Coordinates of C-alpha atoms and ligand atoms in Angstrom, one line a residue:
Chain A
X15 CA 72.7 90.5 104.2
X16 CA 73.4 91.2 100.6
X17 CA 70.2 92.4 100.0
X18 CA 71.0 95.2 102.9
X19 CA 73.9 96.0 101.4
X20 CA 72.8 96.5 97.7
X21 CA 70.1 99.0 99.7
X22 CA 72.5 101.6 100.7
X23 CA 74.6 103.4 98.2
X24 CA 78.5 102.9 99.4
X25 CA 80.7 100.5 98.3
X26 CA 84.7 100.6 98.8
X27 CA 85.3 102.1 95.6
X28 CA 82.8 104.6 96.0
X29 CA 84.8 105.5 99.8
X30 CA 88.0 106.1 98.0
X31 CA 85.7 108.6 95.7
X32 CA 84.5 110.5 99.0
X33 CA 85.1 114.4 98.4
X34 CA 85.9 114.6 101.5
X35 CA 86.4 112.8 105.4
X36 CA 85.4 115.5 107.9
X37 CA 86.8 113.8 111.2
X38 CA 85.9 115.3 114.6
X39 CA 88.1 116.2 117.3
X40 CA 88.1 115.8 121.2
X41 CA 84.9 114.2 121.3
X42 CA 85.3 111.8 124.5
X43 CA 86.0 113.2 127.7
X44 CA 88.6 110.6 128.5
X45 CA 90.5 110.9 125.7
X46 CA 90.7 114.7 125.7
X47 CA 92.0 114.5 129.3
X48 CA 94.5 111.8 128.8
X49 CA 96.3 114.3 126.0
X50 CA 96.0 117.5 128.3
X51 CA 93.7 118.8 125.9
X52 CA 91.1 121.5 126.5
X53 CA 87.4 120.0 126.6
X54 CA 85.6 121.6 123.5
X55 CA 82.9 124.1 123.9
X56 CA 81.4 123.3 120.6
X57 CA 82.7 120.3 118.1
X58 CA 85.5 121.2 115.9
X59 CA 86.5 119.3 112.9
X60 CA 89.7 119.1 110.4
X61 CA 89.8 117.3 107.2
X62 CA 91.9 114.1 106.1
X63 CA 92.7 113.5 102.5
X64 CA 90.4 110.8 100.6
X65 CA 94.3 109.5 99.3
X66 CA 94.7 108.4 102.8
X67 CA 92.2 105.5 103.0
X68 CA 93.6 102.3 103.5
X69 CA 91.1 99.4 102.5
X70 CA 90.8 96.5 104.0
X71 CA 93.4 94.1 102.4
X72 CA 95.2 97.0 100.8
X73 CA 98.6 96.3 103.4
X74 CA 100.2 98.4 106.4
X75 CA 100.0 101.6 107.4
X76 CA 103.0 102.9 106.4
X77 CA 105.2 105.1 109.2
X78 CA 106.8 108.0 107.5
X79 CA 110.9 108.7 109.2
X80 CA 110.7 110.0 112.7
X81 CA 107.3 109.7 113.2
X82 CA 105.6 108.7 116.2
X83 CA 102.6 107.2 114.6
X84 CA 99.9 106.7 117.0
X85 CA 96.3 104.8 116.4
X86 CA 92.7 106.3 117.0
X87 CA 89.3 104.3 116.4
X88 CA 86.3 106.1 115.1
X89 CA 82.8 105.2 114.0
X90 CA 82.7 106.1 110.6
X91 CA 79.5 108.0 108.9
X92 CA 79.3 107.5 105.3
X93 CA 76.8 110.4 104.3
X94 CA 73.8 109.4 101.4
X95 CA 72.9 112.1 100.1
X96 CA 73.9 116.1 100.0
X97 CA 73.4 117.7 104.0
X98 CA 73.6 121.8 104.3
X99 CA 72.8 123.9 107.0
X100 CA 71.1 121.2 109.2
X101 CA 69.4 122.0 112.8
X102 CA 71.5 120.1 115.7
X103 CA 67.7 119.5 116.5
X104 CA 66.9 117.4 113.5
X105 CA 67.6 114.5 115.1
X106 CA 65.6 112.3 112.0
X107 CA 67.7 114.4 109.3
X108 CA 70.7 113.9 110.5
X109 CA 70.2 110.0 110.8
X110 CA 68.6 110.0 107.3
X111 CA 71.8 111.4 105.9
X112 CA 73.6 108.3 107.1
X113 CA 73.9 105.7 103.8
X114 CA 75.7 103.5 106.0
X115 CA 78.9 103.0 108.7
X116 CA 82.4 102.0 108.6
X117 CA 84.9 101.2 111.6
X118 CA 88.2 103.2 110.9
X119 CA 91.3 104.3 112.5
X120 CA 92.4 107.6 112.9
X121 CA 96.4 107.5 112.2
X122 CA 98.4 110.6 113.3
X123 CA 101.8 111.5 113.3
X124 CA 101.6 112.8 117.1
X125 CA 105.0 114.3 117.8
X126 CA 104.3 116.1 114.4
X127 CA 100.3 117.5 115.6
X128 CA 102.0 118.2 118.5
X129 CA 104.5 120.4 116.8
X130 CA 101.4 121.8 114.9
X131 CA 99.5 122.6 117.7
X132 CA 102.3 124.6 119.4
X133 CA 103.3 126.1 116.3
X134 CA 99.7 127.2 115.5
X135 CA 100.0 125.6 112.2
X136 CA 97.4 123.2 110.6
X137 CA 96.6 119.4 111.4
X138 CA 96.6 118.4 107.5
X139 CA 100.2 116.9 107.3
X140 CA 100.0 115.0 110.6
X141 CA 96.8 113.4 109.6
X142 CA 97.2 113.3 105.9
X143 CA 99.8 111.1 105.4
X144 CA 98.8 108.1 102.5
X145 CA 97.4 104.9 104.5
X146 CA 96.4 107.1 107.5
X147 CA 92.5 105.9 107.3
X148 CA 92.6 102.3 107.6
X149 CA 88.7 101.9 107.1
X150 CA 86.5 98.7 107.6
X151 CA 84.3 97.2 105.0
X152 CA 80.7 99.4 104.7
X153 CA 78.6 98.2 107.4
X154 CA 74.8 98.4 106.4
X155 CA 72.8 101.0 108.3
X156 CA 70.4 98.9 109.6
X157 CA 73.2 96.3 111.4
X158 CA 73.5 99.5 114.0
X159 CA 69.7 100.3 115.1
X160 CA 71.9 103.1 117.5
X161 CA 75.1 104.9 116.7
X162 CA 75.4 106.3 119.7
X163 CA 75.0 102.9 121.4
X164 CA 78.1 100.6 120.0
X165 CA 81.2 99.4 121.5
X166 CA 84.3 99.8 119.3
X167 CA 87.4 98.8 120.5
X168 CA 90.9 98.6 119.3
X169 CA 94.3 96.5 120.2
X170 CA 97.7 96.6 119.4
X171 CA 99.3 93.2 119.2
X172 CA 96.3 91.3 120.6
X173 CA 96.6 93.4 124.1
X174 CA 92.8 95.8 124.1
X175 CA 94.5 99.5 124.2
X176 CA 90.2 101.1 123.3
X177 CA 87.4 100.0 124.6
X178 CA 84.2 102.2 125.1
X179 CA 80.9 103.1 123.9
X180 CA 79.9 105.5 121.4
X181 CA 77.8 106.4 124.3
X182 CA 80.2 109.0 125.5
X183 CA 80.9 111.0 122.4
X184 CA 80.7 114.7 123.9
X185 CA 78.8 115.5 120.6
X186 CA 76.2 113.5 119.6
X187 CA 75.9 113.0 115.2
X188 CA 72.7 115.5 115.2
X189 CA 75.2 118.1 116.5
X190 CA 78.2 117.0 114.7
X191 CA 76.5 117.1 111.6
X192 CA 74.9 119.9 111.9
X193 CA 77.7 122.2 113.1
X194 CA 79.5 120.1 109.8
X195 CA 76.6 120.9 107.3
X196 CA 76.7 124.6 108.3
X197 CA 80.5 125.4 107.6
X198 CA 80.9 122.6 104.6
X199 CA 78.0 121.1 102.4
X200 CA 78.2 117.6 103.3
X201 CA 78.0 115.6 99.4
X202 CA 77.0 112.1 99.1
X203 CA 80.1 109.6 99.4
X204 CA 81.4 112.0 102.0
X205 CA 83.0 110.1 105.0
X206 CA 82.3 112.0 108.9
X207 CA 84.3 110.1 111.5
X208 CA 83.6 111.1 115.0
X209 CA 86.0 111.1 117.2
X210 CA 88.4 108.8 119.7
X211 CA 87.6 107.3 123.0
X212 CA 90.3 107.0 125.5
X213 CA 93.5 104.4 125.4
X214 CA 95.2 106.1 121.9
X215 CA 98.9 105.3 122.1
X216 CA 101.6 104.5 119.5
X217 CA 102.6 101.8 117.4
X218 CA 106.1 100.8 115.8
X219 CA 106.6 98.9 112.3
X220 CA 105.6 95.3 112.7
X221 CA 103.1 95.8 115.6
X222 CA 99.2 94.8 114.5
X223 CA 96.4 96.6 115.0
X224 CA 92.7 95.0 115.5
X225 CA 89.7 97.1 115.6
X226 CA 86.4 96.1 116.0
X227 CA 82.5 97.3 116.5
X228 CA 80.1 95.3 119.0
X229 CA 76.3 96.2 119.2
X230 CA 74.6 95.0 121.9
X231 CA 77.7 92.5 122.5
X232 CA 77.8 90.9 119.0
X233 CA 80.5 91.9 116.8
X234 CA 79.5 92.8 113.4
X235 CA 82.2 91.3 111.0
X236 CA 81.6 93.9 108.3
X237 CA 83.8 96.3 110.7
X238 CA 86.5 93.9 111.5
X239 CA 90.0 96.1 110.7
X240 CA 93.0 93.9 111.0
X241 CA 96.2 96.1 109.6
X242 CA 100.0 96.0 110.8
Chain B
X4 CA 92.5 128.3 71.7
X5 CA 89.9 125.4 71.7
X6 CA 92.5 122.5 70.5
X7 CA 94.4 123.9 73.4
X8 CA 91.6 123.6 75.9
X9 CA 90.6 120.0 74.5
X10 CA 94.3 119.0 75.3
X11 CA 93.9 119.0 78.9
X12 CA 91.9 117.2 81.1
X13 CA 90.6 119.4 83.2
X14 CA 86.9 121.3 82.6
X15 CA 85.1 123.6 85.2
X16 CA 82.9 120.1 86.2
X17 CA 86.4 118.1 86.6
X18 CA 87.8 121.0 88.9
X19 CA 84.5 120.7 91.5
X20 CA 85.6 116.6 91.4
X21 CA 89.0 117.1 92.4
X22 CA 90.0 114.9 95.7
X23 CA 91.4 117.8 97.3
X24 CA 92.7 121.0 97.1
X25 CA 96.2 121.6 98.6
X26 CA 97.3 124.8 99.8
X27 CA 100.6 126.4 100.8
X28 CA 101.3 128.6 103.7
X29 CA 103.2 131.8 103.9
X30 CA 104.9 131.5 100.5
X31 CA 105.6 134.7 100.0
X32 CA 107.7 136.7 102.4
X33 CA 105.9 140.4 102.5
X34 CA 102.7 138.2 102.9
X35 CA 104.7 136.3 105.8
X36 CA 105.3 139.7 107.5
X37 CA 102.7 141.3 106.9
X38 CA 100.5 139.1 109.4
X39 CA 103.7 138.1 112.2
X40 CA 104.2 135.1 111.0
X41 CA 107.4 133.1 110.7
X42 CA 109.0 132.3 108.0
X43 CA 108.8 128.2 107.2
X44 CA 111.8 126.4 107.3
X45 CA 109.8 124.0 104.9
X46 CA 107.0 124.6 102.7
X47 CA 103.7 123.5 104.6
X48 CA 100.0 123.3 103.5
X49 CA 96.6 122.3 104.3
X50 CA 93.5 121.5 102.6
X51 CA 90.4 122.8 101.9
X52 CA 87.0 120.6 101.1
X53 CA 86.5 120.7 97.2
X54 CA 82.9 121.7 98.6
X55 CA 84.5 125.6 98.8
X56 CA 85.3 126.0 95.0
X57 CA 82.8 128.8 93.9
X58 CA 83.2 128.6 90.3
X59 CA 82.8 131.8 87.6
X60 CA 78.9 133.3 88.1
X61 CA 78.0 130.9 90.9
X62 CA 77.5 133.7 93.0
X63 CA 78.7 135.6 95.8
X64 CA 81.2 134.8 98.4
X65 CA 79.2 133.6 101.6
X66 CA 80.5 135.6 104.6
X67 CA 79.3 133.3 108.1
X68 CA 78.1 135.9 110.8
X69 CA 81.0 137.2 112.8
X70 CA 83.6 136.5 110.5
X71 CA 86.4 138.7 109.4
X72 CA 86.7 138.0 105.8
X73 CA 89.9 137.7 103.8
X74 CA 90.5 137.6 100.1
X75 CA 94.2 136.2 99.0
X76 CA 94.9 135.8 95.5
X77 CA 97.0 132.3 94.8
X78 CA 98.3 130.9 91.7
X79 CA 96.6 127.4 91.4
X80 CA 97.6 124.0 89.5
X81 CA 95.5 121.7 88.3
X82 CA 97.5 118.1 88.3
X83 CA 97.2 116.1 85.1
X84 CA 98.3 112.9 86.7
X85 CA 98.9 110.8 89.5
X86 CA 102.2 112.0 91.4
X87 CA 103.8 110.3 94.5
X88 CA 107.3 111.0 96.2
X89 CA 108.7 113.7 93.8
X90 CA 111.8 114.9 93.9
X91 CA 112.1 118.5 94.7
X92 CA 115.1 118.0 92.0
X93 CA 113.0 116.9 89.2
X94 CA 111.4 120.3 87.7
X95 CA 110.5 118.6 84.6
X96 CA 108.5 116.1 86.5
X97 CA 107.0 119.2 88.5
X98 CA 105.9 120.3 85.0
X99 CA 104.7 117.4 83.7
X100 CA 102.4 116.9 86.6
X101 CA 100.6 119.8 85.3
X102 CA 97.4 119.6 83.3
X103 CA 96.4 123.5 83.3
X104 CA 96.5 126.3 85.7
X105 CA 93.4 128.8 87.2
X106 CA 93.4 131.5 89.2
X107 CA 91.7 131.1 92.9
X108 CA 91.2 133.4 95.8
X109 CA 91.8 131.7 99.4
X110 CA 89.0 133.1 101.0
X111 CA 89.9 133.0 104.7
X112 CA 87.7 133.7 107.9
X113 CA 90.8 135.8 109.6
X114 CA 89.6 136.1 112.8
X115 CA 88.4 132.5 113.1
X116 CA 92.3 131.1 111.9
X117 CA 93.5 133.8 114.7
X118 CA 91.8 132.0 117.4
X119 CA 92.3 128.5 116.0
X120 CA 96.8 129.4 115.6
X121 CA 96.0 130.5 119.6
X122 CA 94.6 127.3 120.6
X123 CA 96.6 124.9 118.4
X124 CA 93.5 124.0 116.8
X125 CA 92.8 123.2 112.9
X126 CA 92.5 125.5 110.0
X127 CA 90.3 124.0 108.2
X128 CA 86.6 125.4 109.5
X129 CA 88.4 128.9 109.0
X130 CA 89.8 128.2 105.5
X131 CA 86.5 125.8 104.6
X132 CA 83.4 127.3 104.7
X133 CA 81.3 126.9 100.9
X134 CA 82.3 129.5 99.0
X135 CA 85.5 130.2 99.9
X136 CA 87.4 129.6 96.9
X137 CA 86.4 131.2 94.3
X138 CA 88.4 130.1 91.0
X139 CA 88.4 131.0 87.6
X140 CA 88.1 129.5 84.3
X141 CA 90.8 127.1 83.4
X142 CA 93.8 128.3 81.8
X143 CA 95.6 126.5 79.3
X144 CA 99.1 125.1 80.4
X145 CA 100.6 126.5 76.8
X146 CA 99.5 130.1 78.1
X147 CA 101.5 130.1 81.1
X148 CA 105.3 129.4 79.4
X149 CA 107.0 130.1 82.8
X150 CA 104.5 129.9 86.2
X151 CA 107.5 131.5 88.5
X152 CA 106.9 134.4 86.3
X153 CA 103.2 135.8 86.3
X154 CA 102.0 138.5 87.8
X155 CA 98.5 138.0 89.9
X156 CA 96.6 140.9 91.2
X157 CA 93.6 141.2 92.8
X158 CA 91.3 144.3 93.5
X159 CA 88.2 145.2 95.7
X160 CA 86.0 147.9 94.4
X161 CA 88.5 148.8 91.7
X162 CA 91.6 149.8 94.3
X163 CA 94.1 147.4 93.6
X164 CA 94.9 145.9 97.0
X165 CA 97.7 142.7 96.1
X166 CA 100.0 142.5 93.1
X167 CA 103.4 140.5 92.5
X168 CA 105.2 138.1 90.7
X169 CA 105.0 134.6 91.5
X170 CA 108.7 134.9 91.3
X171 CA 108.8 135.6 95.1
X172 CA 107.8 132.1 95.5
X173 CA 109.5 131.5 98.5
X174 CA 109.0 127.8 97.6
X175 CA 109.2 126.9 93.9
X176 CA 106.2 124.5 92.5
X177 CA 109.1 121.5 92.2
X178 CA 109.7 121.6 95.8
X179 CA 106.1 122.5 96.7
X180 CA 105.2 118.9 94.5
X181 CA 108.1 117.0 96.0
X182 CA 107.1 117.6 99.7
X183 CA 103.5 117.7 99.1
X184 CA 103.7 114.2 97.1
X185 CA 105.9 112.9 100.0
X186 CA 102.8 112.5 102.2
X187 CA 99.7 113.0 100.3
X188 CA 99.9 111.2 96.9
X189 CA 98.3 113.7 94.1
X190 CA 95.7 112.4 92.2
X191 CA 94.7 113.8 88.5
X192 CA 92.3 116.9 89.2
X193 CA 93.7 117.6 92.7
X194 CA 94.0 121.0 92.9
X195 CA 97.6 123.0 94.2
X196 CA 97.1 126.6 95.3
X197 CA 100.4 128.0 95.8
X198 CA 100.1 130.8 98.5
X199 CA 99.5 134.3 98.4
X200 CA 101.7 137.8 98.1
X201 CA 101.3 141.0 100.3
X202 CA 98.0 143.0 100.4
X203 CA 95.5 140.0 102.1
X204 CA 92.9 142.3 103.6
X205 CA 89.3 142.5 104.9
X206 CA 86.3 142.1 102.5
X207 CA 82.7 143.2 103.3
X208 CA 79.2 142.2 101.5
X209 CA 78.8 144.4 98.6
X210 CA 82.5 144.8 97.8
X211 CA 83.1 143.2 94.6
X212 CA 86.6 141.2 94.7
X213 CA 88.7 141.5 90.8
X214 CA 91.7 139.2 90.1
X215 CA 93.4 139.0 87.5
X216 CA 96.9 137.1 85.7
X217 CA 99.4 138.5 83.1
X218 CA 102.2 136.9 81.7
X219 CA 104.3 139.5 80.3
X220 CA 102.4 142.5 80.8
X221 CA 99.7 140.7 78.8
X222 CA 96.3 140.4 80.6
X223 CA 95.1 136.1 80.6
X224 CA 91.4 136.6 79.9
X225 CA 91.0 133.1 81.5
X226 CA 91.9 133.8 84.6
X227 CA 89.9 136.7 85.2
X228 CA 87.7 136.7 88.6
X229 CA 85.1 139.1 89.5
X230 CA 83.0 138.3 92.4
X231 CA 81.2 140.2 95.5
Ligands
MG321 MG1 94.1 121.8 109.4
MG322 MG1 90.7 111.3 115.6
MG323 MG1 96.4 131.1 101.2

């Protein structure tokens, strides 16, 4: 495996260089309907500050007073090389801009979007708090022959609260990336994570959080997230 | 002037690695009324992608088909150091944070924000296209004595269309620090544009956009913008 690794160009330092994580909204029917959300016509995006990665190791996710701080897991793209203006139909392009993958979660302070959202304010603060991107170690590209074919699941306290294939991403990355890479030029280091299947919910100080990724049924331990 | 410059940490190359660029809402009241907003109860802010900076003679302002373009002039800070959990109290840590100052437009696809404040949905695709904020050279922190006390202006084909004191901050930069700080921990280059007075208006290709900073009367050759 080391020699896969040493092939792509991320490492965990690099990640908390990223200039920016893109992170994609609404992107699995389930989990849109379970918020009584409106199903996107196109993908929409919002950013979350690099000083919100959490590495693995690096301690819990820390709940800022009177939040109701709730978990979302997300394939992760880690993006090799600069990406502008790509066609949704570049299917090759867009999977040649992948260095490599990460499992991560998705923190938000939900009563606080929620306040957003009616407000018709921005996303940034709910999602931006510091260790609000718990993040995996890098997965090597070539340990998921098919992004849109891996199971990632989450649970809170050992119970499974996510559980579902990347299968049934509304959006597929081709898409993503190119509806990204035509608003924002996408730099190397940059981090795209892609949105929630169903089963979000909240978590209180003390509870722990497992995440995983399976491909073809075999967990990959590079994407193991364990964080209270 | 050079010793000055050499002080600092911050050069033109340092601004376009910042980790991200903060920005403050509706900090000015006229501004506030002039587009039905509500005045904020709390400062609040968003970010843009560092991938937006359009630094001096890079070029035009890219306006994406369909948009309705806005220029709004904004006070920006470079941060000299790491800052977390400020006290709105502590002005002389709000000082010290700063390396330097530059001026910045928050370009700002109008229509675009419109429909995203409707829907509940992010600002960041409207306020984060490449290109959209264009900045100027760096100004020395000794040329700026007082920052609640400089007057930015900015023009579009020579008809001065915004220009105020930062002294109608409705926020000041210590409280702007403190609540930023108190969820997104500020790294050195992260870049704090402080929100914009009256006069935000439409821009078309071929109009060419002047801003401009004086600090008593006195024009700050630094933080002179001109782009179409
Ligand atoms: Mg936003
Ligand atoms: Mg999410
Ligand atoms: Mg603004």
């Amino acid at each position: 495996m080391s020699l896969i690794f040493r092939r792509g160009i991320a490492s965990m330092a690099s990640l908390k260089k990223a200039s920016k994580v893109v992170c994609i909204g609404r992107n699995y029917a389930d989990h849109v309907k379970e918020l009584n959300n409106q199903r996107p016509k196109q993908p929409f995006f919002f950013l979350k500050p690099p000083s919100s990665i959490l590495a693995p190791g690096e301690g819990p996710v820390i709940r800022p007073r009177g939040v109701d701080l709730h978990y979302e897991v997300e394939l992760a793209l880690i993006i090799g090389k600069q990406v502008k203006n790509l066609e949704a139909s570049d299917e090759q392009g867009a999977l040649d801009a992948i260095d490599s993958y990460a499992l991560s979660i998705d923190m938000t302070a939900r009563n606080a979007q929620n306040e957003a959202k009616k407000k018709g304010l921005p996303w940034d603060i709910a999602k931006g708090f510091d260790t609000f991107l718990p993040i995996s170690e890098i997965i090597p590209k070539s340990a998921i022959p098919d992004p849109h074919n891996v199971e990632i699941y989450l649970s809170v306290n050992n119970v499974i609260q996510q559980s579902d294939s990347t299968e049934l991403m509304l959006f597929q990355i081709p898409r993503m990336l190119s509806d990204i890479s035509k608003v924002m030029t996408l730099e190397k280091g940059d981090i795209v994570i892609t949105g929630t299947p169903k089963g979000v919910g909240p978590v209180v100080p003390g509870d722990v959080m497992r995440a995983g990724l399976k491909v073809n049924g075999k967990e990959i331990e590079a994407a193991k997230i364990e964080v209270a």
